[in-house]
Amino acid sequence: MAKQETKGNIGVTSENIFPVIKKFLYSDHEIFLRELVSNAIDATQKLKTLASVGEFKGELGDLTIRIRTEKGKLIISDRGVGMTADEIDRYINQIAFSGAEEFVKKYKDNAAAIIGHFGLGFYSSFMVSKKVEIVTRSYQEGATAVRWSCEGTPEYEMTETTKDDRGTDIILHIDDDNKDFLEKDKITSLLEKYCRYLPIPIAFGKKQEWKDGKYVDTDEDNIVNNTQPAWVRKPSELKDEDYKAFYRELYPMADEPLFWIHLNVDYPFNLTGILYFPRIKSNMDLQRNKIRLYSNQVFVTDSVEGIVPEFLTLLHGVLDSPDIPLNVSRSYLQSDQNVKKISAHITKKVADRLEEIFKNDRKAFEEKWDSLKLFIQYGMLSDEKFYDRAAKFALLKDVDGTYYTLEEYRKLIASEQTDKEGGVIYLYTTNPDEQYSYIQAAKDRGYNVLVMDGQLDVHAIGQLEQKIEKTHFVRVDSDTIDRLILKADAPTVSLTDDQRQALQQVFRSRLPKMGKTDFVVTFEALGPSANPVMLTQGEFMRRMREMSAMQPGMSFYGEMPESYNLVLNTDHPLILSVLSDEEKACTDKLQPILSDIKGWEARQHDLREAQSKKKEDELTEAEKEDMTNTNRTLDELRGRRDAILTEYAAGNKVVGQLIDLALLANGLLKGEPLSRFIRRSVELIG
Ligand code: ADP
Ligand code: MG
């Protein structure tokens, strides 16, 4: 029989397929190797399937896929089903490419989308080749081998040929611009990236050995892939060591994982994989996009956003699912029903696994909590369903290092820490060292204090307050101990208005001037044994400031000055003695001014009263002037009063010392004021 020879045109409706492939698919050139090796895998697995159902009766033999280079050529050979001339015609020549130009315009930056969309896997070889040949022989008995070749134009040539073995050789004549794809290191790294876990052995050259001062090939194939990666094996076959070894293989630099989840679903979608919980030591360790996505063991991408919920992108590991549409946009992915189900399934599995560890080994769970906390909080904050599940095992840690579930903690504090309105007050510290004296005071009262020093704690606190009725979180230093948890009305402060004003001015005049920090002097009757002066910072404003620091759009609170209350304990002898000393020193000078102030205040009051009944434009010039004069006189009198008190305060060593002590207790005394404090302390001792 004469050798048959065919020339023809590739059945592309657009003439432009080759320029398109060369030009637009530029960025992802390297994927040609993945596509060709995947085809070889498909062909091999088809043959195995045929053999298993008895349609192929020959010897399967060695099925290794081989990759080699030879004089400017890169050759991929398999011993799979091969193709008849007919099949080449159908599967290679007749490629559907309708609407190509429009599509290419739309997706010109996304080579993967085009290739996947049109099943152009094989044609991606033209991204790097000036000529491609297929030499193939079908597994079917008596099949004739065929050589197909094409030089990147819409014309191809097909001739009969001879081939000893069944299967296919794809021969790429690499073009001048892409010579690097002939380099051993380049090929090795691509195989490593895309083919590392493919299910059929892939050989790239031979294993080498060191001999006579150089590396030489041995007889042994250099197999580049692990055909049975941990995730495709049965969980029952795997030991902890195997999971850890696989983790090391994936992330050689990472610390040992905390634990892992082996996913294995085949209905209603296909999903396998292993997700690892990494050990998070600091926020620096937070690395997204560590999960690798595979489709039937072919590497697809390491960016899984849109496929797994955001908080799970902190996990590491591998997902493998042929049911995730691969070459579509992220937004399409998120609306895909399968992807939604997969995402929900993974979330549920993660929650189940955490709960299981919590239930079976509470101690181990507690030991890992600090590393897990950020991740679980993130999940609780971003996913309602996850919150509901995690609320059972999420932990709170107190300053003594004891862990409680939300429910346990509620029980623990309910009796001692309920205020007069029935609210349960959760006391917490953000810094056990800095807030030490407040924590101590709370503990002395029989209160428990939580440590909330994590990155997401401020948000977690807000969430718990919303979710658990009658729950209020209050930082230990946000008020004096009596007022942290108000059990009854606070004892009243018995000072006259004049006394209040005097003390306020005496202390205010000695407060340091710090940009962006405000102090308000307040009074409380805290009992003689409590500190004379304390600094507190209201919970609400502080929290708003903290949250705004993390969130854009809340800059209003961020701009607010930091505001502290300087609380004077009116039961303390030192405060009482400052007051009586001030009265002794200033009363004579102050008395006439104070009585003037009273007179003018009465006048101001009357004027306001009278004028409030009239509209602005009904006021006469005289009335307006009267008011202005009164205000000015009052300002002036108060100024004189304050000046006397300021002068007195300047000579009072106790006031400065008390303020500095309060600042010191809050870490606010620094630099020059600190050294002045130390000098003054020494003098006072002497
Ligand atoms: P896809 O793999 O998505 O079908 P490709 O362009 O990669 O698209 O391949 C087209 C077809 O060519 C395949 O479906 C297969 O029938 C055939 N083919 C490609 N490579 C081989 C091979 N190595 N052995 C046998 N058939 C192959
Ligand atoms: Mg393919």
XYZ file of C-alpha atoms and ligand atoms in Angstrom:
714
model
C 0.000 0.000 0.000
C 1.341 3.355 -0.958
C 2.097 5.687 1.829
C -0.719 8.064 2.275
C 0.104 11.726 2.496
C -2.296 14.516 3.363
C -1.967 18.247 3.324
C -4.717 20.343 4.674
C -5.918 23.367 6.499
C -6.514 23.339 10.166
C -10.218 23.800 10.697
C -10.084 27.049 12.480
C -12.801 29.458 11.545
C -10.477 32.321 12.122
C -7.190 32.433 10.261
C -5.636 34.128 13.187
C -5.166 31.401 15.704
C -1.384 31.314 15.537
C -0.702 35.005 15.895
C -3.205 34.979 18.722
C -1.435 32.184 20.469
C 1.971 33.769 20.013
C 1.065 37.308 20.810
C -1.701 37.359 23.356
C -0.816 34.357 25.358
C 2.624 35.718 25.963
C 2.505 36.046 29.718
C 1.756 32.435 30.436
C 4.061 30.761 27.929
C 5.244 28.191 30.363
C 1.896 26.463 30.700
C 2.458 24.661 27.372
C 4.399 22.049 29.269
C 1.573 21.496 31.730
C -0.862 21.114 28.816
C 1.257 18.621 26.919
C 2.082 16.554 29.960
C -1.604 16.585 30.965
C -2.525 15.259 27.534
C 0.031 12.487 27.926
C -1.461 11.659 31.322
C -4.994 11.628 29.873
C -3.902 9.312 27.046
C -2.198 6.973 29.506
C -5.145 6.875 31.847
C -7.527 6.229 28.985
C -5.457 3.198 28.088
C -5.494 1.968 31.672
C -9.256 2.340 31.722
C -9.587 0.425 28.436
C -7.397 -2.304 29.869
C -9.448 -2.518 33.023
C -12.683 -3.037 31.077
C -11.009 -5.557 28.773
C -11.052 -3.442 25.627
C -7.305 -3.314 25.525
C -5.828 -6.751 25.835
C -2.134 -6.069 25.271
C 0.572 -5.454 27.825
C 0.425 -2.088 29.529
C 4.126 -2.319 30.275
C 6.059 0.704 31.476
C 3.749 3.716 31.274
C 6.322 6.335 32.252
C 5.974 9.608 30.395
C 9.354 10.791 29.181
C 10.603 14.273 28.587
C 13.902 14.968 26.888
C 15.693 17.577 24.839
C 17.547 16.926 21.632
C 19.179 19.471 19.334
C 16.783 22.360 19.780
C 13.829 20.069 20.311
C 11.793 19.297 23.378
C 10.116 15.904 23.191
C 7.278 14.576 25.326
C 6.576 10.879 24.867
C 3.869 8.693 26.284
C 2.727 5.126 25.908
C -0.940 5.910 26.083
C -3.761 5.358 23.621
C -2.085 7.185 20.723
C -4.113 8.481 17.777
C -5.150 7.228 14.391
C -5.016 9.582 11.400
C -8.740 9.910 11.798
C -8.453 10.927 15.393
C -5.780 13.502 14.643
C -8.122 14.916 12.107
C -10.957 15.079 14.577
C -9.128 16.147 17.728
C -6.253 18.202 16.393
C -7.252 19.549 13.000
C -10.836 20.472 13.661
C -10.508 22.864 16.498
C -13.471 24.911 17.309
C -12.501 28.523 17.389
C -15.616 30.448 16.663
C -15.875 34.011 17.871
C -12.172 33.906 18.486
C -11.283 37.486 17.883
C -13.944 38.927 20.113
C -13.041 36.550 22.862
C -9.362 37.216 22.579
C -9.910 40.934 22.844
C -11.787 40.418 26.053
C -9.357 38.054 27.678
C -6.111 39.013 26.083
C -4.351 39.193 29.410
C -5.507 35.847 30.546
C -3.964 33.091 28.538
C -5.321 30.380 30.784
C -8.869 31.505 30.092
C -8.436 31.269 26.341
C -6.728 27.943 26.408
C -9.221 26.401 28.772
C -12.192 27.897 27.007
C -11.345 26.535 23.621
C -9.593 23.360 24.587
C -6.469 24.750 22.987
C -4.232 22.768 25.298
C -2.290 21.165 22.515
C -1.980 24.373 20.516
C -0.349 26.175 23.400
C 2.811 24.406 22.197
C 2.980 26.991 19.417
C 3.640 29.670 22.013
C 7.206 28.423 22.175
C 7.697 26.467 18.934
C 8.316 27.301 15.316
C 7.274 23.801 14.370
C 5.429 21.022 16.158
C 5.329 17.377 15.179
C 3.152 14.595 16.451
C 4.352 11.061 15.917
C 1.713 8.685 17.157
C 0.456 5.146 16.924
C -2.882 4.103 18.247
C -3.180 1.224 20.716
C -5.652 -0.430 18.327
C -4.424 -3.592 16.718
C -2.867 -3.050 13.295
C -2.980 0.729 13.601
C -0.664 2.686 11.343
C 1.612 5.282 12.844
C 1.093 8.866 11.746
C 3.348 11.907 11.620
C 1.631 15.264 11.761
C 3.532 18.481 11.464
C 2.727 22.137 11.396
C 4.854 25.270 11.329
C 2.573 27.690 13.024
C 0.477 28.499 9.980
C -3.012 27.202 9.330
C -1.514 24.462 7.130
C -0.484 21.078 8.389
C 1.051 17.973 6.849
C 0.128 14.437 7.726
C 1.982 11.307 6.558
C 2.105 7.686 7.466
C 5.201 6.669 9.314
C 6.571 3.877 11.424
C 6.731 3.786 15.164
C 7.848 0.787 17.205
C 5.667 1.414 20.153
C 2.118 2.562 20.750
C 1.659 6.052 22.113
C 2.574 9.575 21.173
C 5.677 11.721 20.820
C 5.102 15.439 20.750
C 8.166 17.080 19.225
C 8.551 20.803 19.753
C 11.047 22.681 17.621
C 11.594 25.460 20.107
C 11.797 28.868 18.467
C 14.666 31.285 18.952
C 12.860 33.514 21.432
C 12.170 30.630 23.766
C 15.465 28.795 23.929
C 15.305 28.856 27.715
C 12.670 26.137 27.577
C 15.429 23.821 26.432
C 17.446 24.414 29.562
C 17.553 21.670 32.074
C 16.997 23.915 35.064
C 14.057 25.667 33.458
C 12.340 22.420 32.545
C 13.038 21.009 35.976
C 11.440 23.985 37.679
C 8.359 23.846 35.439
C 7.916 20.154 36.073
C 8.311 20.825 39.756
C 5.619 23.481 39.637
C 2.979 21.855 37.471
C 3.710 18.150 37.404
C 4.997 17.323 40.854
C 1.972 15.286 41.876
C 0.715 13.925 38.553
C -0.585 10.374 38.765
C 1.670 8.734 36.141
C 5.459 8.623 36.541
C 7.241 11.328 34.566
C 10.907 10.932 33.733
C 13.106 13.843 32.813
C 16.487 12.499 31.824
C 18.416 10.159 34.077
C 19.439 10.333 37.686
C 23.011 11.537 37.949
C 25.927 10.540 40.065
C 29.251 12.146 40.937
C 32.052 10.371 39.145
C 35.605 11.398 38.369
C 35.010 14.997 39.278
C 31.740 15.549 37.440
C 28.104 14.490 37.348
C 27.278 11.694 34.928
C 23.999 10.035 34.010
C 23.137 6.698 35.581
C 20.782 4.143 34.046
C 18.033 5.082 36.417
C 15.194 7.347 35.234
C 14.952 10.689 36.940
C 11.321 10.588 38.053
C 10.160 14.093 38.851
C 6.775 13.417 40.396
C 5.147 11.721 43.328
C 2.212 9.830 41.823
C 0.624 9.130 45.199
C 0.708 12.386 47.153
C -0.761 12.203 50.621
C -4.080 13.802 49.680
C -5.012 11.082 47.172
C -4.332 8.331 49.654
C -6.844 7.028 52.147
C -6.765 8.794 55.513
C -6.701 5.386 57.190
C -3.404 4.597 55.452
C -1.695 7.708 56.730
C 0.058 8.317 60.003
C 0.714 11.693 61.600
C 4.272 11.417 60.369
C 3.083 11.116 56.774
C 1.011 14.277 57.065
C 3.902 16.142 58.607
C 6.287 14.851 55.940
C 3.931 15.998 53.208
C 3.709 19.410 54.843
C 7.493 19.665 54.871
C 7.525 18.686 51.244
C 5.112 21.516 50.433
C 6.688 24.139 52.678
C 10.243 23.205 53.507
C 10.808 26.407 55.486
C 7.709 26.322 57.685
C 7.375 25.160 61.274
C 5.476 21.999 61.983
C 1.720 22.516 61.507
C -0.673 22.496 64.461
C -2.965 19.954 62.878
C -4.659 19.146 59.626
C -7.860 18.112 57.941
C -8.022 15.505 55.252
C -10.887 16.286 52.902
C -12.418 13.522 50.885
C -15.781 14.097 49.225
C -17.209 12.503 46.112
C -20.789 13.640 46.254
C -22.321 16.067 45.275
C -18.946 17.299 44.122
C -15.488 15.906 43.962
C -13.022 17.265 46.429
C -9.902 15.922 48.023
C -7.163 17.730 49.818
C -5.363 18.312 53.052
C -5.608 21.600 54.876
C -3.027 22.410 57.516
C -3.320 24.868 60.379
C -0.034 26.703 60.436
C 1.651 27.771 63.621
C 1.112 31.503 63.797
C 3.653 33.092 66.092
C 3.253 36.676 65.062
C 1.310 38.691 62.571
C 4.325 38.563 60.356
C 3.602 34.905 59.805
C 0.229 35.588 58.278
C 0.579 34.448 54.754
C -2.250 34.042 52.410
C -2.224 32.062 49.233
C -0.405 29.134 50.628
C -3.112 26.717 49.566
C -2.447 25.124 46.226
C -5.251 24.202 43.931
C -5.048 21.102 41.782
C -7.381 19.517 39.304
C -6.878 15.781 39.192
C -3.382 16.271 40.500
C -2.492 18.898 37.888
C -1.377 22.094 39.548
C -3.651 24.980 38.646
C -2.960 27.927 40.913
C -1.881 28.957 44.349
C -4.436 31.665 44.690
C -7.612 30.188 46.091
C -9.480 33.379 46.936
C -13.050 33.014 45.877
C -12.886 29.265 46.301
C -12.388 29.106 50.019
C -13.796 31.692 52.440
C -11.416 34.531 53.094
C -10.466 33.479 56.612
C -9.505 30.030 55.402
C -6.934 31.462 53.043
C -4.736 31.609 56.135
C -4.547 27.837 56.046
C -1.947 25.894 54.132
C -2.174 22.772 52.052
C -3.704 21.354 48.924
C -7.187 21.251 47.414
C -7.923 19.073 44.443
C -11.200 19.258 42.612
C -12.079 18.704 38.986
C -15.383 20.423 39.782
C -13.929 23.874 40.277
C -14.190 25.748 36.998
C -10.622 26.713 36.380
C -10.382 29.222 33.656
C -13.014 31.703 34.668
C -12.942 35.040 36.389
C -12.923 35.281 40.169
C -16.331 36.908 40.289
C -17.799 34.121 38.208
C -16.163 31.632 40.528
C -17.853 33.128 43.563
C -21.279 32.764 42.029
C -20.718 29.209 40.850
C -22.964 26.761 42.690
C -20.335 24.073 43.007
C -17.814 26.514 44.353
C -20.335 27.757 46.895
C -20.994 24.223 48.056
C -17.307 23.430 48.214
C -16.621 26.565 50.189
C -19.411 25.816 52.667
C -18.238 22.245 52.969
C -14.687 23.265 53.763
C -15.885 25.739 56.391
C -17.989 23.075 58.033
C -15.147 20.564 58.001
C -12.773 23.048 59.546
C -15.251 23.844 62.321
C -15.955 20.142 62.891
C -12.289 19.350 63.152
C -11.654 22.142 65.632
C -14.588 21.029 67.714
C -13.395 17.456 67.629
C -9.940 18.378 68.902
C -11.493 20.605 71.527
C -13.738 17.797 72.743
C -11.221 14.986 72.596
C -8.196 16.775 73.893
C -9.030 20.030 75.582
C -5.508 20.391 76.911
C -3.908 20.130 73.483
C -6.483 22.559 72.145
C -5.673 25.068 74.866
C -1.978 24.726 74.179
C -2.601 25.567 70.561
C -5.135 28.277 71.249
C -2.761 31.211 71.070
C -1.768 30.149 67.579
C -5.332 29.405 66.547
C -6.977 32.408 68.076
C -6.440 34.891 65.293
C -7.665 32.459 62.717
C -10.781 31.460 64.657
C -11.640 35.053 65.496
C -11.236 36.007 61.881
C -13.621 33.232 60.956
C -16.132 34.199 63.622
C -16.062 37.815 62.526
C -16.397 37.133 58.841
C -18.753 34.167 58.721
C -21.956 33.909 60.766
C -22.212 30.168 60.342
C -18.688 29.747 61.536
C -19.424 31.941 64.529
C -22.289 29.688 65.527
C -20.085 26.638 65.381
C -17.007 28.217 66.894
C -18.888 29.760 69.814
C -18.739 26.274 71.342
C -14.971 26.048 71.364
C -13.673 29.602 71.155
C -11.701 30.341 74.310
C -11.079 33.304 76.556
C -7.835 33.468 78.492
C -7.496 35.243 81.822
C -4.423 36.941 83.266
C -3.493 33.740 85.103
C -3.397 31.778 81.865
C -6.607 29.834 82.482
C -8.811 29.181 79.468
C -12.597 29.243 79.448
C -15.238 28.712 76.824
C -17.687 31.578 76.437
C -20.250 29.673 78.428
C -17.874 28.677 81.192
C -16.648 32.194 81.558
C -20.129 33.609 81.806
C -20.856 31.214 84.659
C -17.590 32.082 86.353
C -18.169 35.817 86.539
C -21.944 36.071 86.638
C -22.257 36.322 90.398
C -19.404 38.760 91.131
C -19.406 40.846 87.994
C -23.017 41.747 87.431
C -23.789 45.421 87.784
C -26.877 47.027 89.251
C -28.573 47.057 85.855
C -28.056 43.324 85.420
C -25.293 43.704 82.838
C -22.406 41.272 83.126
C -19.100 43.094 82.996
C -16.166 41.340 81.352
C -13.007 43.009 82.577
C -9.991 42.805 80.333
C -6.480 44.068 79.900
C -4.659 44.815 76.692
C -1.300 44.832 78.419
C -0.871 42.953 81.692
C 2.391 44.736 82.475
C 1.273 48.275 81.860
C -2.091 47.775 83.507
C -0.716 45.751 86.384
C -1.985 47.873 89.280
C -5.519 47.964 87.850
C -5.500 44.206 87.354
C -4.328 43.758 90.922
C -7.094 45.995 92.250
C -9.670 44.026 90.274
C -8.340 40.706 91.494
C -8.408 41.969 95.075
C -12.099 42.604 94.565
C -12.586 39.014 93.479
C -12.981 39.948 89.823
C -11.489 38.025 86.936
C -9.531 39.801 84.212
C -9.176 38.565 80.639
C -6.198 39.128 78.407
C -7.302 40.701 75.150
C -4.088 41.699 73.470
C -4.651 40.187 70.040
C -4.867 41.932 66.737
C -8.572 41.247 66.298
C -9.624 41.428 69.940
C -11.169 44.843 69.681
C -13.505 43.523 66.980
C -14.087 40.245 68.754
C -15.152 42.169 71.857
C -17.662 44.160 69.834
C -19.038 40.965 68.378
C -19.438 39.220 71.726
C -21.250 42.246 73.131
C -23.690 42.008 70.260
C -24.129 38.272 70.330
C -24.349 37.635 74.058
C -27.075 39.601 75.746
C -26.231 41.927 78.606
C -22.522 41.665 78.008
C -20.170 44.594 78.400
C -16.439 44.528 78.045
C -14.594 47.084 80.104
C -10.856 47.525 80.213
C -9.546 47.377 83.783
C -8.105 50.861 83.652
C -11.157 52.528 82.188
C -12.504 53.535 85.573
C -11.793 53.371 89.257
C -12.361 49.982 90.782
C -15.649 51.024 92.394
C -17.048 52.239 89.161
C -15.828 49.470 86.865
C -18.765 47.391 87.919
C -21.378 49.631 89.464
C -23.238 47.534 91.967
C -25.042 50.347 93.706
C -25.081 54.073 93.302
C -21.588 55.408 93.888
C -20.953 57.165 97.201
C -21.371 60.900 96.809
C -18.560 63.378 96.939
C -19.111 66.009 99.623
C -17.320 69.066 98.286
C -18.746 72.512 97.729
C -18.639 73.985 94.254
C -15.895 76.361 95.293
C -13.839 73.501 96.657
C -14.283 71.535 93.437
C -13.264 74.477 91.343
C -10.261 75.184 93.502
C -9.009 71.598 93.430
C -9.652 71.323 89.728
C -7.594 74.410 89.005
C -4.817 73.396 91.384
C -4.423 70.023 89.692
C -5.185 71.185 86.156
C -2.471 73.817 86.338
C 0.100 71.142 87.143
C -0.917 68.690 84.418
C 1.639 68.256 81.691
C 0.907 69.676 78.237
C 0.920 66.796 75.813
C -0.175 67.331 72.251
C -3.281 65.307 71.378
C -3.863 64.305 74.994
C -6.578 65.876 77.146
C -7.089 65.555 80.874
C -10.285 66.163 82.786
C -10.097 66.460 86.575
C -12.940 64.569 88.274
C -13.824 63.576 91.852
C -14.804 60.348 93.460
C -15.180 59.163 97.029
C -13.150 55.974 96.823
C -12.445 55.426 100.495
C -9.317 56.439 102.406
C -7.317 53.325 101.493
C -7.628 53.722 97.726
C -5.062 55.713 95.757
C -5.350 59.505 96.101
C -5.091 60.132 92.343
C -5.765 57.858 89.395
C -5.854 58.109 85.649
C -8.678 56.391 83.810
C -9.652 56.307 80.211
C -13.274 55.820 79.201
C -13.958 52.501 77.472
C -16.060 53.830 74.631
C -13.788 56.531 73.280
C -10.679 54.441 73.666
C -12.210 51.554 71.770
C -13.438 53.845 69.029
C -9.949 55.208 68.637
C -8.489 51.723 68.476
C -10.966 50.521 65.908
C -10.532 53.597 63.790
C -6.828 53.004 63.709
C -7.577 49.787 61.834
C -10.451 50.868 59.651
C -10.631 53.505 57.024
C -13.692 55.749 57.188
C -13.632 56.164 60.953
C -10.964 58.819 61.037
C -13.269 61.082 63.068
C -12.502 59.083 66.185
C -8.896 58.676 65.226
C -8.477 62.474 65.143
C -9.931 62.953 68.601
C -7.367 63.703 71.280
C -6.681 60.924 73.698
C -8.719 61.797 76.754
C -7.954 60.782 80.335
C -9.762 61.409 83.563
C -7.577 62.454 86.451
C -9.680 61.153 89.312
C -9.115 62.734 92.736
C -10.126 60.526 95.635
C -11.933 62.913 97.966
C -11.724 60.406 100.817
C -7.950 60.330 100.758
C -6.105 62.319 103.471
C -3.582 63.664 100.949
C -6.285 65.220 98.800
C -8.045 66.577 101.866
C -4.808 68.081 103.087
C -4.083 69.676 99.696
C -7.547 71.190 99.932
C -7.177 72.529 103.455
C -3.660 73.771 102.744
C -4.926 75.589 99.665
C -7.781 77.099 101.660
C -5.372 78.313 104.322
C -3.035 79.850 101.783
C -5.567 81.364 99.386
C -8.838 82.081 101.172
C -7.980 85.673 102.083
C -7.008 86.511 98.519
C -9.791 84.484 96.946
C -12.713 85.463 99.156
C -13.428 88.906 97.624
C -12.996 87.560 94.077
C -15.274 84.611 94.763
C -18.032 86.778 96.132
C -17.693 89.088 93.136
C -17.943 86.061 90.869
C -21.134 84.974 92.685
C -22.639 88.413 92.180
C -21.792 88.551 88.510
C -22.932 84.984 87.972
C -26.304 85.885 89.445
C -26.458 88.833 87.124
C -25.483 86.724 84.147
C -28.176 84.255 85.061
C -30.847 86.950 85.234
C -29.777 88.503 81.944
C -29.875 85.152 80.192
C -33.270 84.462 81.627
C -34.647 87.814 80.440
C -33.018 87.702 77.047
C -33.963 84.125 76.311
C -37.565 85.217 75.943
C -36.670 87.571 73.102
C -35.514 86.896 69.627
C -31.982 87.888 68.644
C -33.167 90.936 66.634
C -35.475 92.163 69.396
C -32.513 92.762 71.739
C -31.572 96.406 72.224
C -27.993 97.576 71.908
C -27.927 98.288 75.654
C -29.076 94.787 76.484
C -26.433 93.287 74.240
C -23.742 95.443 75.743
C -24.845 94.512 79.240
C -24.417 90.834 78.443
C -21.019 91.331 76.829
C -19.800 93.316 79.809
C -21.020 90.753 82.273
C -19.349 87.917 80.394
C -16.110 89.826 80.111
C -16.071 90.713 83.794
C -16.738 87.108 84.764
C -13.943 85.882 82.522
C -11.608 88.369 84.034
C -12.589 87.479 87.629
C -12.233 83.770 86.966
C -8.874 84.437 85.374
C -7.741 86.165 88.541
C -9.081 83.353 90.683
C -7.284 80.762 88.556
C -4.067 82.746 88.622
C -4.063 82.737 92.435
C -4.696 78.986 92.500
C -2.075 78.346 89.812
C 0.498 80.279 91.763
C -0.382 78.327 94.884
C -0.194 75.004 93.004
C 3.218 75.856 91.597
C 4.645 75.862 95.094
C 2.894 72.679 96.204
C 5.170 69.674 95.876
C 2.488 67.118 96.754
C 0.237 68.020 93.805
C 2.990 67.602 91.226
C 4.075 64.393 92.868
C 0.561 62.915 92.918
C 0.006 63.726 89.254
C 3.346 62.262 88.270
C 2.583 59.089 90.192
C -0.689 58.712 88.309
C 1.060 59.330 84.992
C 3.791 56.923 85.922
C 1.272 54.200 86.675
C 0.042 54.564 83.099
C 3.392 54.742 81.416
C 2.831 58.380 80.525
C 5.729 59.896 82.428
C 8.740 60.101 80.179
C 11.781 62.182 79.369
C 12.339 65.444 81.181
C 9.187 65.292 83.391
C 10.310 61.841 84.516
C 13.724 63.045 85.562
C 12.145 66.013 87.363
C 9.885 63.563 89.175
C 12.855 61.526 90.288
C 14.699 64.618 91.520
C 11.607 65.798 93.412
C 11.114 62.349 94.944
C 14.639 62.366 96.274
C 14.109 65.827 97.765
C 10.866 64.711 99.388
C 12.563 61.725 100.983
C 15.315 63.967 102.338
P -8.132 18.662 25.634
O -6.996 17.966 26.318
O -8.801 19.661 26.499
O -9.085 17.720 24.988
P -6.080 19.438 23.850
O -5.932 20.502 22.837
O -5.060 19.424 24.917
O -7.510 19.534 24.451
O -6.057 18.053 23.117
C -6.962 17.780 22.087
C -7.144 16.298 21.890
O -6.031 15.736 21.241
C -7.286 15.496 23.145
O -8.611 15.500 23.612
C -6.875 14.115 22.683
O -7.971 13.449 22.058
C -5.845 14.426 21.650
N -4.508 14.295 22.198
C -3.689 15.302 22.566
N -2.528 14.834 23.054
C -2.613 13.487 22.987
C -1.720 12.406 23.357
N -0.519 12.643 23.910
N -2.155 11.144 23.147
C -3.362 10.911 22.628
N -4.246 11.866 22.285
C -3.881 13.151 22.466
Mg -5.348 18.828 26.989
